[in-house]
CSV table of C-alpha atoms and ligand atoms in Angstrom, one decimal:
chain,number,residue,atom,x,y,z
B,1,MET,CA,-126.0,81.6,56.5
B,2,LYS,CA,-122.7,82.1,54.5
B,3,ILE,CA,-119.0,81.4,55.1
B,4,THR,CA,-117.6,85.0,55.1
B,5,ARG,CA,-114.0,84.7,56.6
B,6,TYR,CA,-111.3,82.4,57.7
B,7,ARG,CA,-108.1,82.5,59.9
B,8,LEU,CA,-105.2,80.3,60.3
B,9,GLY,CA,-102.9,80.0,63.3
B,10,THR,CA,-100.7,77.6,65.2
B,11,LEU,CA,-101.0,76.1,68.6
B,12,ALA,CA,-98.3,74.5,70.6
B,13,ILE,CA,-99.1,72.3,73.6
B,14,PRO,CA,-96.1,70.7,75.6
B,15,LEU,CA,-96.3,67.0,76.4
B,16,LYS,CA,-96.0,65.6,79.9
B,17,LYS,CA,-93.3,63.3,78.5
B,18,PRO,CA,-91.8,62.8,75.0
B,19,PHE,CA,-94.1,60.6,72.7
B,20,LYS,CA,-91.8,58.1,70.8
B,21,THR,CA,-92.8,55.5,68.2
B,22,ALA,CA,-90.9,53.5,65.6
B,23,LEU,CA,-91.5,56.3,63.2
B,24,ARG,CA,-90.9,59.5,65.3
B,25,SER,CA,-90.3,61.3,68.6
B,26,THR,CA,-91.9,64.5,69.7
B,27,SER,CA,-92.2,66.5,73.0
B,28,VAL,CA,-94.8,68.9,72.0
B,29,VAL,CA,-98.1,68.9,69.9
B,30,THR,CA,-97.9,71.4,67.3
B,31,THR,CA,-101.0,72.0,65.2
B,32,ASN,CA,-102.5,74.2,62.6
B,33,ILE,CA,-105.8,75.8,63.7
B,34,PHE,CA,-108.4,76.6,60.8
B,35,GLU,CA,-111.3,78.8,61.8
B,36,LEU,CA,-114.3,79.6,59.5
B,37,GLY,CA,-116.6,82.5,60.3
B,38,THR,CA,-120.1,83.3,59.2
B,39,ASP,CA,-122.2,86.4,58.3
B,40,GLU,CA,-124.2,85.7,61.5
B,41,GLY,CA,-121.2,85.4,63.7
B,42,LEU,CA,-120.9,81.7,64.0
B,43,VAL,CA,-117.4,80.2,64.3
B,44,GLY,CA,-116.3,76.7,63.2
B,45,TYR,CA,-113.0,75.2,64.2
B,46,GLY,CA,-110.7,72.6,62.6
B,47,GLU,CA,-107.1,71.6,63.0
B,48,ALA,CA,-104.3,69.8,61.3
B,49,PRO,CA,-101.1,68.7,62.8
B,50,PRO,CA,-98.2,68.1,60.6
B,51,THR,CA,-97.3,64.3,60.6
B,52,ALA,CA,-95.0,64.1,57.6
B,53,ALA,CA,-93.6,60.7,58.6
B,54,ILE,CA,-97.3,59.3,58.3
B,55,THR,CA,-99.3,61.5,56.1
B,56,GLY,CA,-96.5,63.6,54.1
B,57,ASP,CA,-98.2,66.6,55.3
B,58,THR,CA,-95.9,69.4,56.8
B,59,ASP,CA,-96.9,72.9,58.3
B,60,GLY,CA,-96.0,74.6,55.0
B,61,SER,CA,-98.0,72.2,52.9
B,62,ILE,CA,-101.0,72.4,55.4
B,63,VAL,CA,-101.1,76.1,55.6
B,64,CYS,CA,-100.6,76.7,51.9
B,65,THR,CA,-103.2,74.2,50.9
B,66,LEU,CA,-105.7,75.7,53.2
B,67,ALA,CA,-105.0,79.4,52.4
B,68,THR,CA,-104.6,79.1,48.6
B,69,ARG,CA,-106.6,76.1,47.5
B,70,ILE,CA,-109.4,75.3,50.1
B,71,ALA,CA,-110.5,78.6,51.9
B,72,PRO,CA,-111.1,80.6,48.7
B,73,ALA,CA,-113.3,77.6,47.5
B,74,LEU,CA,-115.3,77.9,50.6
B,75,LEU,CA,-115.9,81.7,51.1
B,76,GLY,CA,-119.5,82.7,50.0
B,77,ARG,CA,-120.9,79.2,50.3
B,78,GLU,CA,-124.0,78.4,52.5
B,79,VAL,CA,-123.2,76.6,55.7
B,80,ALA,CA,-126.3,74.3,55.1
B,81,ASP,CA,-124.8,73.1,51.8
B,82,LEU,CA,-122.4,70.8,53.6
B,83,GLN,CA,-122.0,68.3,50.8
B,84,ASP,CA,-121.3,71.0,48.2
B,85,SER,CA,-118.6,72.5,50.5
B,86,LEU,CA,-117.1,68.9,51.2
B,87,SER,CA,-117.0,68.4,47.4
B,88,ALA,CA,-115.2,71.7,46.9
B,89,VAL,CA,-112.6,70.7,49.7
B,90,ALA,CA,-112.1,67.2,48.0
B,91,GLN,CA,-111.6,68.8,44.6
B,92,SER,CA,-109.3,71.6,45.8
B,93,ALA,CA,-106.0,69.5,45.4
B,94,VAL,CA,-104.8,65.9,45.2
B,95,GLY,CA,-103.7,64.4,48.5
B,96,ASN,CA,-103.2,66.9,51.4
B,97,HIS,CA,-105.4,64.9,53.7
B,98,SER,CA,-104.5,66.8,56.8
B,99,ALA,CA,-105.5,70.2,55.3
B,100,LYS,CA,-108.6,68.8,54.1
B,101,ALA,CA,-109.3,67.3,57.5
B,102,ALA,CA,-109.1,70.7,59.1
B,103,ALA,CA,-111.5,72.2,56.5
B,104,ASP,CA,-114.0,69.2,56.9
B,105,ILE,CA,-113.9,69.4,60.6
B,106,ALA,CA,-114.5,73.2,60.6
B,107,LEU,CA,-117.4,72.8,58.1
B,108,HIS,CA,-119.1,70.1,60.3
B,109,ASP,CA,-118.7,72.2,63.3
B,110,LEU,CA,-120.3,75.2,61.7
B,111,TRP,CA,-123.2,72.9,60.3
B,112,GLY,CA,-123.9,71.5,63.7
B,113,LYS,CA,-123.8,75.0,65.3
B,114,ALA,CA,-126.2,76.2,62.5
B,115,TYR,CA,-128.7,73.6,63.5
B,116,GLY,CA,-128.2,73.8,67.1
B,117,GLN,CA,-127.2,70.2,67.6
B,118,PRO,CA,-124.1,68.3,68.6
B,119,LEU,CA,-122.7,66.5,65.6
B,120,TYR,CA,-123.3,62.9,67.0
B,121,ARG,CA,-127.0,63.8,67.4
B,122,LEU,CA,-127.2,65.0,63.7
B,123,TRP,CA,-125.8,61.5,62.8
B,124,GLY,CA,-128.3,59.7,64.9
B,125,GLY,CA,-126.0,58.9,67.8
B,126,SER,CA,-126.6,58.7,71.6
B,127,PRO,CA,-124.8,60.3,74.4
B,128,ARG,CA,-122.8,57.3,75.8
B,129,THR,CA,-119.4,57.3,77.3
B,130,PHE,CA,-116.5,55.2,76.3
B,131,GLU,CA,-113.0,54.4,77.5
B,132,THR,CA,-109.7,55.2,75.6
B,133,ASP,CA,-106.6,53.3,75.8
B,134,TYR,CA,-103.3,55.0,77.0
B,135,THR,CA,-100.2,54.9,74.9
B,136,ILE,CA,-96.9,53.8,76.3
B,137,SER,CA,-94.0,55.3,74.3
B,138,LEU,CA,-91.0,53.2,72.8
B,139,ASN,CA,-88.3,53.4,75.3
B,140,PRO,CA,-85.6,51.0,77.0
B,141,LEU,CA,-87.4,48.0,78.4
B,142,ASP,CA,-87.3,48.9,82.0
B,143,GLU,CA,-88.8,52.3,81.4
B,144,MET,CA,-91.5,50.9,79.4
B,145,ALA,CA,-92.5,48.4,82.2
B,146,ARG,CA,-92.4,51.2,84.7
B,147,ASP,CA,-94.5,53.7,82.5
B,148,ALA,CA,-96.9,50.9,82.0
B,149,ALA,CA,-97.1,50.1,85.7
B,150,GLU,CA,-97.6,53.8,86.5
B,151,ALA,CA,-100.5,54.2,83.9
B,152,VAL,CA,-102.3,51.2,85.5
B,153,GLN,CA,-101.9,52.8,89.0
B,154,GLU,CA,-103.5,56.0,87.5
B,155,GLY,CA,-106.5,53.9,86.5
B,156,TYR,CA,-106.0,53.0,82.8
B,157,SER,CA,-107.1,49.5,82.0
B,158,ALA,CA,-106.1,49.4,78.4
B,159,LEU,CA,-102.6,50.2,77.3
B,160,LYS,CA,-101.3,50.4,73.7
B,161,ILE,CA,-97.5,49.5,73.7
B,162,LYS,CA,-95.2,51.1,71.1
B,163,VAL,CA,-92.7,48.6,69.5
B,164,GLY,CA,-91.3,48.0,66.0
B,165,VAL,CA,-87.6,49.1,66.3
B,166,ASP,CA,-86.0,45.6,66.8
B,167,PHE,CA,-88.4,42.5,66.8
B,168,ARG,CA,-86.2,40.5,69.1
B,169,LEU,CA,-86.3,43.3,71.7
B,170,ASP,CA,-90.0,43.8,71.2
B,171,MET,CA,-90.8,40.4,72.5
B,172,GLN,CA,-88.8,41.2,75.6
B,173,ARG,CA,-90.6,44.6,75.8
B,174,MET,CA,-94.0,43.0,75.7
B,175,ALA,CA,-93.0,40.3,78.3
B,176,ALA,CA,-91.7,43.0,80.6
B,177,VAL,CA,-94.9,45.1,80.3
B,178,ARG,CA,-97.1,42.1,80.8
B,179,SER,CA,-95.2,41.1,83.9
B,180,ALA,CA,-95.3,44.7,85.3
B,181,VAL,CA,-99.1,45.2,84.9
B,182,GLY,CA,-100.4,41.7,85.7
B,183,SER,CA,-103.0,39.8,83.8
B,184,ASP,CA,-106.1,41.9,84.0
B,185,VAL,CA,-104.9,44.8,81.8
B,186,LEU,CA,-105.8,44.8,78.1
B,187,LEU,CA,-102.6,45.1,76.1
B,188,ARG,CA,-102.4,46.3,72.5
B,189,VAL,CA,-99.2,46.5,70.5
B,190,ASP,CA,-98.5,49.0,67.8
B,191,ALA,CA,-95.4,48.2,65.6
B,192,ASN,CA,-96.0,51.3,63.3
B,193,GLN,CA,-94.6,49.5,60.1
B,194,GLY,CA,-91.4,48.4,62.0
B,195,TRP,CA,-91.4,44.7,61.1
B,196,THR,CA,-91.2,42.7,58.1
B,197,ALA,CA,-94.0,40.2,57.4
B,198,LYS,CA,-91.9,37.2,58.6
B,199,GLU,CA,-90.6,39.1,61.7
B,200,ALA,CA,-94.1,39.9,62.6
B,201,VAL,CA,-95.3,36.3,62.3
B,202,ARG,CA,-92.5,35.0,64.3
B,203,THR,CA,-92.8,37.7,67.0
B,204,ILE,CA,-96.6,37.5,67.3
B,205,ARG,CA,-96.6,33.7,67.4
B,206,ARG,CA,-94.1,33.9,70.2
B,207,MET,CA,-96.2,36.3,72.0
B,208,GLU,CA,-99.0,33.9,71.7
B,209,ASP,CA,-96.8,30.9,72.7
B,210,GLU,CA,-95.7,32.9,75.9
B,211,GLY,CA,-99.4,33.6,76.9
B,212,LEU,CA,-98.8,37.4,76.7
B,213,ASP,CA,-102.4,37.7,75.9
B,214,VAL,CA,-102.2,40.6,73.5
B,215,GLU,CA,-105.7,41.8,72.1
B,216,LEU,CA,-104.4,43.1,68.8
B,217,VAL,CA,-101.3,44.1,66.9
B,218,GLU,CA,-101.5,47.4,64.9
B,219,GLN,CA,-99.7,47.8,61.6
B,220,PRO,CA,-97.0,45.3,61.9
B,221,VAL,CA,-95.6,45.9,58.3
B,222,PRO,CA,-95.0,48.8,55.9
B,223,ALA,CA,-98.2,50.7,54.9
B,224,HIS,CA,-97.8,49.6,51.2
B,225,ASP,CA,-97.2,45.9,52.0
B,226,LEU,CA,-100.8,44.7,51.8
B,227,GLU,CA,-99.6,41.2,50.9
B,228,GLY,CA,-97.4,41.1,53.9
B,229,LEU,CA,-100.2,42.3,56.0
B,230,LYS,CA,-102.4,39.7,54.8
B,231,LEU,CA,-99.7,37.1,55.4
B,232,VAL,CA,-99.5,38.2,59.1
B,233,THR,CA,-103.3,38.3,59.3
B,234,ASP,CA,-103.5,34.6,57.8
B,235,SER,CA,-100.7,33.2,60.1
B,236,VAL,CA,-101.7,34.3,63.6
B,237,SER,CA,-104.6,34.1,65.8
B,238,THR,CA,-104.1,37.6,67.3
B,239,LEU,CA,-106.1,40.2,65.8
B,240,ILE,CA,-104.4,42.4,63.2
B,241,LEU,CA,-105.4,46.2,63.0
B,242,ALA,CA,-104.5,48.1,59.8
B,243,ASP,CA,-103.5,51.7,60.5
B,244,GLU,CA,-101.0,53.3,58.1
B,245,SER,CA,-102.2,51.0,55.4
B,246,LEU,CA,-105.7,52.6,55.7
B,247,CYS,CA,-106.5,56.2,54.7
B,248,SER,CA,-109.4,56.5,52.5
B,249,ALA,CA,-112.7,54.4,52.0
B,250,ARG,CA,-111.0,53.0,48.8
B,251,ASP,CA,-108.1,51.7,51.0
B,252,ALA,CA,-110.8,50.1,53.3
B,253,GLN,CA,-112.4,48.3,50.4
B,254,ARG,CA,-109.1,46.9,49.3
B,255,LEU,CA,-108.2,45.8,52.7
B,256,ILE,CA,-111.7,44.2,53.0
B,257,ALA,CA,-111.6,42.4,49.7
B,258,LEU,CA,-108.1,41.1,50.4
B,259,ARG,CA,-109.1,40.2,54.0
B,260,ALA,CA,-105.6,41.8,54.7
B,261,ALA,CA,-106.5,42.7,58.3
B,262,ASP,CA,-109.1,41.9,61.0
B,263,LEU,CA,-109.7,45.5,62.1
B,264,LEU,CA,-109.5,49.0,60.6
B,265,ASN,CA,-108.0,52.1,62.4
B,266,ILE,CA,-109.7,55.4,61.4
B,267,LYS,CA,-107.9,58.6,61.9
B,268,LEU,CA,-109.2,61.9,60.6
B,269,MET,CA,-105.7,63.2,59.4
B,270,LYS,CA,-105.4,60.1,57.2
B,271,SER,CA,-108.9,60.2,55.9
B,272,GLY,CA,-109.1,63.8,55.3
B,273,GLY,CA,-111.9,64.4,57.7
B,274,LEU,CA,-115.3,63.2,59.0
B,275,ALA,CA,-117.1,62.7,55.6
B,276,GLU,CA,-114.5,60.1,54.3
B,277,ALA,CA,-114.4,58.5,57.9
B,278,LEU,CA,-118.1,57.9,57.7
B,279,ARG,CA,-117.7,56.3,54.3
B,280,ILE,CA,-115.0,54.0,55.9
B,281,CYS,CA,-117.4,53.1,58.6
B,282,ALA,CA,-120.0,52.2,56.1
B,283,ALA,CA,-117.5,50.0,54.2
B,284,ALA,CA,-116.6,48.3,57.4
B,285,GLU,CA,-120.2,47.8,58.5
B,286,ALA,CA,-121.2,46.2,55.2
B,287,ALA,CA,-118.1,43.8,55.5
B,288,GLY,CA,-118.9,43.0,59.3
B,289,MET,CA,-115.5,44.5,60.3
B,290,GLU,CA,-114.9,46.5,63.3
B,291,CYS,CA,-113.1,49.8,63.6
B,292,MET,CA,-110.9,51.7,66.0
B,293,ILE,CA,-111.0,55.4,66.2
B,294,GLY,CA,-107.5,56.9,66.8
B,295,ALA,CA,-105.8,60.2,66.2
B,296,MET,CA,-102.2,61.6,65.7
B,297,MET,CA,-100.8,63.8,68.3
B,298,GLU,CA,-103.7,66.4,68.0
B,299,SER,CA,-105.3,69.0,70.3
B,300,LYS,CA,-108.9,68.5,71.6
B,301,ILE,CA,-110.4,70.0,68.5
B,302,SER,CA,-110.0,67.2,66.1
B,303,VAL,CA,-110.0,64.7,69.0
B,304,SER,CA,-113.5,66.0,69.7
B,305,ALA,CA,-114.5,65.5,66.1
B,306,ALA,CA,-113.4,61.9,66.4
B,307,ALA,CA,-115.4,61.4,69.5
B,308,HIS,CA,-118.6,62.7,67.9
B,309,LEU,CA,-118.0,60.1,65.2
B,310,ALA,CA,-117.3,57.4,67.9
B,311,LEU,CA,-120.7,58.1,69.5
B,312,ALA,CA,-122.5,58.0,66.2
B,313,ARG,CA,-121.2,54.7,64.6
B,314,ARG,CA,-121.6,51.4,66.6
B,315,VAL,CA,-119.0,49.9,64.1
B,316,ILE,CA,-116.4,51.8,66.1
B,317,THR,CA,-115.7,49.4,69.1
B,318,ARG,CA,-112.2,50.5,70.1
B,319,PHE,CA,-111.1,54.0,71.2
B,320,ASP,CA,-107.4,55.2,71.0
B,321,LEU,CA,-108.1,59.0,71.7
B,322,ASP,CA,-105.5,59.7,74.5
B,323,PRO,CA,-103.4,62.6,73.0
B,324,PRO,CA,-105.2,65.2,75.3
B,325,ILE,CA,-104.3,63.1,78.3
B,326,LEU,CA,-100.7,63.1,77.3
B,327,CYS,CA,-100.6,66.9,77.1
B,328,ALA,CA,-99.4,69.0,80.0
B,329,HIS,CA,-102.4,71.3,79.9
B,330,ASP,CA,-105.5,71.9,77.7
B,331,PRO,CA,-106.0,75.1,75.9
B,332,VAL,CA,-109.3,74.0,74.4
B,333,GLU,CA,-112.4,75.0,76.3
B,334,GLY,CA,-115.4,72.6,75.8
B,335,GLY,CA,-115.6,69.6,73.5
B,336,VAL,CA,-114.9,66.1,74.6
B,337,SER,CA,-114.2,65.9,78.3
B,338,TYR,CA,-112.1,63.2,80.1
B,339,ASP,CA,-112.6,61.6,83.5
B,340,GLY,CA,-109.5,59.5,83.7
B,341,ALA,CA,-109.7,57.2,80.6
B,342,VAL,CA,-113.5,57.8,80.2
B,343,LEU,CA,-114.5,60.3,77.4
B,344,SER,CA,-118.0,61.9,77.1
B,345,LEU,CA,-119.5,64.7,75.1
B,346,ASN,CA,-122.2,67.2,76.3
B,347,ASP,CA,-125.1,68.5,74.3
B,348,ALA,CA,-123.4,71.8,73.0
B,349,PRO,CA,-123.8,72.3,69.3
B,350,GLY,CA,-121.2,71.3,66.5
B,351,LEU,CA,-118.0,70.0,68.1
B,352,GLY,CA,-118.9,71.8,71.5
B,353,ILE,CA,-115.8,73.9,71.5
B,354,LYS,CA,-116.2,77.3,73.0
B,355,ASP,CA,-112.8,78.8,72.9
B,356,ILE,CA,-109.2,78.0,72.3
B,357,GLU,CA,-106.4,79.7,74.3
B,358,GLY,CA,-103.0,80.5,73.0
B,359,VAL,CA,-103.4,80.3,69.1
B,360,GLU,CA,-101.0,82.6,67.3
B,361,TRP,CA,-103.1,83.8,64.3
B,362,SER,CA,-101.0,84.4,61.3
B,363,VAL,CA,-103.0,84.0,58.1
B,364,SER,CA,-106.4,85.4,57.0
B,365,GLN,CA,-108.0,86.4,53.6
B,366,GLY,CA,-106.4,89.5,52.6
B,367,SER,CA,-103.3,88.9,54.5
B,368,CYS,CA,-102.2,85.9,52.7
B,369,SER,CA,-99.2,86.5,50.4
B,370,LEU,CA,-98.8,82.8,49.5
B,371,SER,CA,-99.7,81.6,46.0
B,372,SER,CA,-100.6,78.2,44.8
I,401,LIG,MG1,-100.9,53.2,64.9
């Protein structure tokens, strides 16, 4: 079975309320949908949202890379020759991890469909359920405490609190949230690179001294500052999770060798897809380090891919896959399903996605006037 066609389109899904971090604010999930078709009528889906503040990837760079570099390298290839196709994607351009992730996910979807099995089964996983945390956006202190209390009332028992704009206020934010949710709720903190190493040490030690019982702090310092990340990890007892500092398996090796973090946060848009995410899992397993699986503000297509990986690799022990919950509606039929915070996958082949409503298709082979 050969790959014979592709399409590119955009999908916009409004959020229930604006998503705000130390890096950005958005009120809608906008994502680029990549579809691969075969001579036997199978369709594989991938996606890539533009997260320029994190990955450097914009709509323009994603669409242009997929249409002019990646898709032409995939047309005519056998669906079963997954590794060859993935190598072609890897060699298509330097960087451009989001575009590569869209292609990698669509290729894996087709591969699973060709063999009639869900991806997690092909990787040896079992159909277990798992619980995602729920993100509380960075807002004025009272609003964050109120949002956190509401999320707990709705049944979420693990919250990820966005901080990182002013370290003095961040301490007060966490105290207000802990007091609003009580002692039983699991609290995670994400500073999104917003602190210096010394600010991070000071803030996290104060959280420890005040008994705020924070499970982990995610990416306290700028992505490039591995020495600062290590200083923080060495100086506090709270677990430190590398997010923006970790894209590739090579990054994972460096973080592990330096012991710069306690945990690794895998996201498909940073790694360039599932193949590299599996290599990060292998590096973490070899080092005895646990991983979180997370996502950008994505639709259920790539979040489903992340969920398949989560079922297949026991080294992934923490789950941050709430973007579909934050959306006002779900245009993706099939894939991962949510019962409150609990995620599960069915036995449908590939990603398990049947259809996507509301995609505005704009580019296909023959119609593309872009040049590389
Ligand atoms: Mg993060």
